[in-house]
CSV table of C-alpha atoms and ligand atoms in Angstrom, one decimal:
chain,number,residue,atom,x,y,z
A,1,MET,CA,0.0,0.0,0.0
A,2,THR,CA,1.4,3.4,-1.0
A,3,SER,CA,-1.0,5.6,1.0
A,4,ALA,CA,-0.1,6.6,4.5
A,5,THR,CA,-3.7,6.0,5.6
A,6,PRO,CA,-4.7,2.3,5.5
A,7,ALA,CA,-7.7,1.7,3.2
A,8,LYS,CA,-10.8,0.9,5.2
A,9,LEU,CA,-12.4,-2.5,4.7
A,10,ILE,CA,-15.2,-2.4,2.2
A,11,ALA,CA,-18.0,-5.0,2.7
A,12,TYR,CA,-20.7,-6.2,0.3
A,13,PHE,CA,-23.7,-8.3,1.3
A,14,GLY,CA,-25.4,-10.2,-1.5
A,15,GLY,CA,-28.7,-12.0,-1.4
A,16,THR,CA,-32.0,-12.6,-3.1
A,17,PHE,CA,-33.8,-10.5,-0.5
A,18,ASP,CA,-37.2,-12.0,-1.4
A,19,PRO,CA,-37.9,-10.2,0.9
A,20,ILE,CA,-35.2,-8.5,2.9
A,21,HIS,CA,-35.8,-9.1,6.7
A,22,TYR,CA,-34.4,-8.6,10.2
A,23,GLY,CA,-32.5,-11.9,9.8
A,24,HIS,CA,-30.4,-10.0,7.3
A,25,LEU,CA,-30.3,-6.6,9.0
A,26,ARG,CA,-29.7,-7.5,12.6
A,27,PRO,CA,-26.7,-9.8,12.3
A,28,VAL,CA,-25.0,-7.7,9.7
A,29,THR,CA,-25.5,-4.5,11.7
A,30,ALA,CA,-23.8,-6.3,14.7
A,31,LEU,CA,-21.1,-7.6,12.4
A,32,ALA,CA,-20.3,-4.0,11.3
A,33,ASP,CA,-19.8,-3.1,14.9
A,34,GLU,CA,-17.8,-6.2,15.7
A,35,ILE,CA,-15.3,-5.7,12.9
A,36,GLY,CA,-15.3,-1.9,12.6
A,37,VAL,CA,-16.8,-1.2,9.2
A,38,THR,CA,-18.9,1.9,8.7
A,39,ARG,CA,-20.5,1.1,5.3
A,40,ILE,CA,-22.1,-2.1,4.0
A,41,THR,CA,-23.4,-2.3,0.5
A,42,LEU,CA,-26.4,-4.6,-0.1
A,43,MET,CA,-26.4,-6.2,-3.5
A,44,PRO,CA,-29.7,-7.9,-4.5
A,45,ASN,CA,-29.0,-10.6,-7.0
A,46,ASN,CA,-30.7,-11.6,-10.2
A,47,VAL,CA,-31.5,-15.1,-11.5
A,48,PRO,CA,-29.4,-16.8,-8.8
A,49,PRO,CA,-28.0,-19.8,-10.6
A,50,HIS,CA,-28.3,-22.3,-7.7
A,51,ARG,CA,-31.8,-21.2,-6.6
A,52,GLU,CA,-35.4,-21.1,-7.7
A,53,GLN,CA,-36.6,-17.8,-9.2
A,54,PRO,CA,-37.6,-15.2,-6.7
A,55,GLU,CA,-41.4,-14.5,-6.3
A,56,ALA,CA,-41.1,-10.7,-6.3
A,57,THR,CA,-39.7,-9.0,-9.3
A,58,ALA,CA,-36.1,-7.6,-9.3
A,59,GLN,CA,-37.4,-4.1,-9.0
A,60,GLN,CA,-39.7,-5.0,-6.1
A,61,ARG,CA,-36.8,-6.7,-4.3
A,62,LYS,CA,-34.6,-3.7,-4.8
A,63,ARG,CA,-37.3,-1.3,-3.7
A,64,MET,CA,-37.8,-3.4,-0.5
A,65,VAL,CA,-34.1,-3.2,0.2
A,66,GLU,CA,-34.2,0.6,-0.3
A,67,LEU,CA,-37.1,0.9,2.1
A,68,ALA,CA,-35.5,-1.3,4.7
A,69,ILE,CA,-32.3,0.8,4.8
A,70,ALA,CA,-33.8,4.3,4.3
A,71,GLU,CA,-33.1,5.3,7.9
A,72,ALA,CA,-29.9,3.3,8.4
A,73,PRO,CA,-26.8,5.2,7.2
A,74,LEU,CA,-24.7,2.1,7.6
A,75,PHE,CA,-26.2,0.7,4.4
A,76,SER,CA,-26.3,1.5,0.8
A,77,VAL,CA,-27.5,-0.5,-2.2
A,78,ASP,CA,-25.7,-1.6,-5.4
A,79,ASP,CA,-28.0,-2.9,-8.1
A,80,ARG,CA,-25.4,-4.0,-10.6
A,81,GLU,CA,-26.4,-7.6,-10.6
A,82,LEU,CA,-30.0,-6.7,-11.4
A,83,GLN,CA,-28.8,-4.8,-14.5
A,84,ARG,CA,-27.4,-8.0,-16.0
A,85,VAL,CA,-29.5,-10.3,-18.2
A,86,THR,CA,-27.2,-13.3,-17.6
A,87,PRO,CA,-26.9,-15.2,-14.4
A,88,SER,CA,-24.8,-13.3,-11.9
A,89,TYR,CA,-22.3,-15.5,-10.3
A,90,THR,CA,-20.9,-14.0,-7.1
A,91,ILE,CA,-17.3,-14.6,-8.3
A,92,ASP,CA,-17.9,-12.6,-11.4
A,93,THR,CA,-19.2,-9.6,-9.5
A,94,LEU,CA,-16.5,-9.8,-6.8
A,95,GLU,CA,-13.8,-10.0,-9.5
A,96,THR,CA,-15.3,-6.9,-11.1
A,97,LEU,CA,-15.3,-5.1,-7.8
A,98,ARG,CA,-11.7,-6.1,-7.2
A,99,GLY,CA,-10.8,-4.7,-10.6
A,100,GLU,CA,-12.4,-1.4,-9.8
A,101,MET,CA,-10.8,-1.1,-6.4
A,102,GLY,CA,-7.2,-2.1,-7.3
A,103,ASP,CA,-5.1,-4.8,-5.6
A,104,ASP,CA,-4.6,-3.3,-2.2
A,105,GLN,CA,-8.1,-2.4,-1.0
A,106,PRO,CA,-9.4,-4.8,1.7
A,107,LEU,CA,-12.7,-6.1,0.4
A,108,ALA,CA,-15.2,-8.5,2.0
A,109,PHE,CA,-18.3,-10.4,1.1
A,110,ILE,CA,-20.8,-11.3,3.8
A,111,ILE,CA,-22.7,-14.6,3.9
A,112,GLY,CA,-24.7,-16.5,6.4
A,113,GLN,CA,-23.6,-19.8,7.9
A,114,ASP,CA,-25.9,-21.8,5.6
A,115,SER,CA,-24.2,-20.2,2.6
A,116,LEU,CA,-20.8,-21.2,4.0
A,117,LEU,CA,-22.0,-24.8,4.2
A,118,THR,CA,-22.9,-24.9,0.5
A,119,LEU,CA,-20.0,-22.8,-0.8
A,120,HIS,CA,-18.3,-25.8,-2.4
A,121,THR,CA,-21.4,-26.0,-4.7
A,122,TRP,CA,-21.1,-22.4,-5.9
A,123,HIS,CA,-19.5,-21.6,-9.2
A,124,ARG,CA,-15.8,-21.1,-8.4
A,125,GLY,CA,-16.8,-20.7,-4.7
A,126,ARG,CA,-13.3,-21.0,-3.2
A,127,ASP,CA,-11.9,-18.6,-5.8
A,128,LEU,CA,-13.7,-15.9,-3.9
A,129,LEU,CA,-10.8,-15.8,-1.4
A,130,ASN,CA,-8.5,-14.7,-4.3
A,131,VAL,CA,-10.4,-11.4,-4.4
A,132,CYS,CA,-12.1,-10.9,-1.1
A,133,HIS,CA,-12.5,-12.0,2.5
A,134,LEU,CA,-15.6,-14.0,3.5
A,135,LEU,CA,-17.4,-12.7,6.6
A,136,VAL,CA,-19.8,-15.4,8.0
A,137,CYS,CA,-22.8,-14.5,10.2
A,138,ALA,CA,-24.0,-17.3,12.5
A,139,ARG,CA,-27.5,-18.6,11.7
A,140,PRO,CA,-29.6,-20.8,13.9
A,141,GLY,CA,-30.1,-24.4,12.9
A,142,TYR,CA,-27.0,-24.7,10.7
A,143,ARG,CA,-23.9,-26.7,11.6
A,144,THR,CA,-20.8,-24.8,12.5
A,145,THR,CA,-18.4,-27.3,10.9
A,146,LEU,CA,-18.2,-28.1,7.2
A,147,ASP,CA,-19.3,-31.5,5.7
A,148,THR,CA,-16.0,-33.2,5.1
A,149,PRO,CA,-12.5,-33.2,6.7
A,150,GLU,CA,-11.1,-31.6,3.5
A,151,GLN,CA,-13.6,-28.8,3.6
A,152,GLN,CA,-13.0,-28.2,7.3
A,153,ALA,CA,-9.3,-28.2,6.8
A,154,TRP,CA,-9.7,-25.6,4.1
A,155,LEU,CA,-11.9,-23.5,6.4
A,156,GLU,CA,-9.3,-23.6,9.2
A,157,ALA,CA,-6.4,-22.9,6.9
A,158,HIS,CA,-8.1,-19.6,6.0
A,159,SER,CA,-9.7,-18.6,9.2
A,160,ALA,CA,-9.0,-15.2,10.7
A,161,GLU,CA,-9.0,-15.3,14.5
A,162,HIS,CA,-9.2,-11.5,14.9
A,163,ALA,CA,-11.0,-8.9,12.9
A,164,ALA,CA,-8.0,-6.7,12.7
A,165,ALA,CA,-6.5,-9.1,10.1
A,166,LEU,CA,-9.3,-8.3,7.8
A,167,HIS,CA,-8.2,-4.7,7.6
A,168,ALA,CA,-4.5,-5.6,7.2
A,169,GLN,CA,-4.7,-7.7,4.0
A,170,PRO,CA,-6.9,-7.2,0.9
A,171,HIS,CA,-8.4,-10.7,0.7
A,172,GLY,CA,-8.0,-14.4,1.5
A,173,LEU,CA,-9.5,-14.8,5.1
A,174,ILE,CA,-12.7,-16.3,6.4
A,175,TYR,CA,-14.0,-14.6,9.6
A,176,LEU,CA,-16.7,-16.5,11.6
A,177,ALA,CA,-18.5,-13.6,13.3
A,178,HIS,CA,-20.0,-13.7,16.8
A,179,THR,CA,-23.3,-12.1,15.6
A,180,PRO,CA,-26.7,-12.7,17.2
A,181,LEU,CA,-28.7,-15.7,16.2
A,182,VAL,CA,-31.9,-14.6,14.4
A,183,THR,CA,-34.4,-17.2,13.5
A,184,ILE,CA,-35.9,-15.5,10.4
A,185,SER,CA,-35.9,-16.7,6.8
A,186,ALA,CA,-37.4,-15.3,3.6
A,187,THR,CA,-39.0,-18.7,3.0
A,188,ASP,CA,-40.8,-18.6,6.3
A,189,ILE,CA,-42.0,-15.0,5.6
A,190,ARG,CA,-43.4,-16.1,2.1
A,191,GLN,CA,-45.1,-19.1,3.7
A,192,ARG,CA,-46.6,-16.9,6.5
A,193,ARG,CA,-47.9,-14.4,3.9
A,194,GLN,CA,-49.4,-17.3,1.9
A,195,LYS,CA,-51.3,-18.4,5.0
A,196,GLY,CA,-52.3,-14.9,5.9
A,197,GLU,CA,-50.2,-14.9,9.1
A,198,PRO,CA,-48.6,-11.7,10.5
A,199,CYS,CA,-45.0,-10.8,9.7
A,200,ASP,CA,-44.8,-7.6,11.8
A,201,ASP,CA,-41.7,-8.5,13.8
A,202,LEU,CA,-39.9,-10.1,10.8
A,203,VAL,CA,-39.4,-7.1,8.4
A,204,PRO,CA,-39.1,-3.4,8.8
A,205,PRO,CA,-42.6,-1.6,8.8
A,206,ALA,CA,-41.9,0.1,5.4
A,207,VAL,CA,-41.2,-3.3,3.8
A,208,LEU,CA,-44.4,-4.8,5.4
A,209,HIS,CA,-46.3,-1.8,4.0
A,210,PHE,CA,-44.8,-2.4,0.5
A,211,MET,CA,-45.7,-6.1,0.6
A,212,ASP,CA,-49.3,-5.3,1.5
A,213,ALA,CA,-49.6,-2.6,-1.1
A,214,HIS,CA,-48.3,-4.9,-3.9
A,215,ASP,CA,-50.0,-8.0,-2.5
A,216,LEU,CA,-46.7,-9.8,-2.4
A,217,TYR,CA,-46.4,-13.5,-1.5
A,218,ARG,CA,-50.2,-14.0,-1.2
B,301,LIG,P1,-34.6,-18.0,1.5
B,301,LIG,O1,-35.4,-18.4,2.8
B,301,LIG,O2,-35.5,-17.6,0.4
B,301,LIG,O3,-33.6,-19.1,1.1
B,301,LIG,P2,-32.9,-16.2,3.0
B,301,LIG,O4,-33.8,-15.8,4.2
B,301,LIG,O5,-31.9,-17.3,3.3
B,301,LIG,O6,-33.9,-16.7,1.8
B,301,LIG,P3,-31.2,-14.7,1.2
B,301,LIG,O7,-31.6,-13.5,0.6
B,301,LIG,O8,-31.2,-15.9,0.4
B,301,LIG,O9,-32.3,-14.9,2.4
B,301,LIG,O10,-29.9,-14.6,2.1
B,301,LIG,C1,-28.9,-13.7,1.7
B,301,LIG,C2,-27.7,-14.0,2.7
B,301,LIG,O11,-28.2,-13.7,4.0
B,301,LIG,C3,-27.3,-15.4,2.7
B,301,LIG,O12,-25.8,-15.5,2.7
B,301,LIG,C4,-27.9,-16.0,3.9
B,301,LIG,O13,-27.0,-17.0,4.4
B,301,LIG,C5,-27.9,-14.8,4.8
B,301,LIG,N1,-29.0,-14.9,5.8
B,301,LIG,C6,-30.3,-14.9,5.6
B,301,LIG,N2,-31.1,-15.0,6.7
B,301,LIG,C7,-30.2,-15.1,7.7
B,301,LIG,C8,-30.3,-15.2,9.2
B,301,LIG,N3,-31.5,-15.3,9.8
B,301,LIG,N4,-29.2,-15.2,9.9
B,301,LIG,C9,-27.9,-15.1,9.3
B,301,LIG,N5,-27.7,-15.0,7.9
B,301,LIG,C10,-28.8,-15.0,7.2
């Protein structure tokens, strides 16, 4: 690094956000505090290759993200994946971000524990460490160890014990965060809406209002 001031860690959080909920917002807000980042960019994805198509449209999912973060200066939104017509693999987006930021900028991608467990099925999943760190939020109901001894050894070989290391190198570390466990999933929210059950404590009020106004997940 040539600058006298070390670059601040930049963190992105990708997801289908169908819809965005407190299970996204609360752990990631706590994570920012835990590791000392002041900005997290939410990146709604389009046509996720390993998942069924979202129920809400791309524009509706993006709008719900905007509404959810309207009063939270920690967050911003980047809709670059929604602009693409082809499937947006996470590695492609992170390589693009790395190209934009240069080699020295510490860059991280946030995932939940369930995503870490399936990372080996992602397109070039492990290559992510060549361009960013992985920050993993705990999620209730998911194992904290990986499936095979080989996967677990890979995890341990890249694990960062202390958050400070994330700021000191541009990529290559996995950080298992000590974030609060929040038992909320978008699947559950969609099912509750289908059955006409309340979702008041699961999403921000403005998101609930939007879902009602657009009759989403009914
Ligand atoms: P679905 O139920 O439709 O699979 P989801 O609730 O898992 O959706 P996504 O938008 O797919 O939400 O998740 C984006 C990211 O947020 C993923 O990396 C996922 O692991 C993480 N995540 C989602 N919910 C939680 C939660 N309650 N706690 C921690 N991480 C979460």
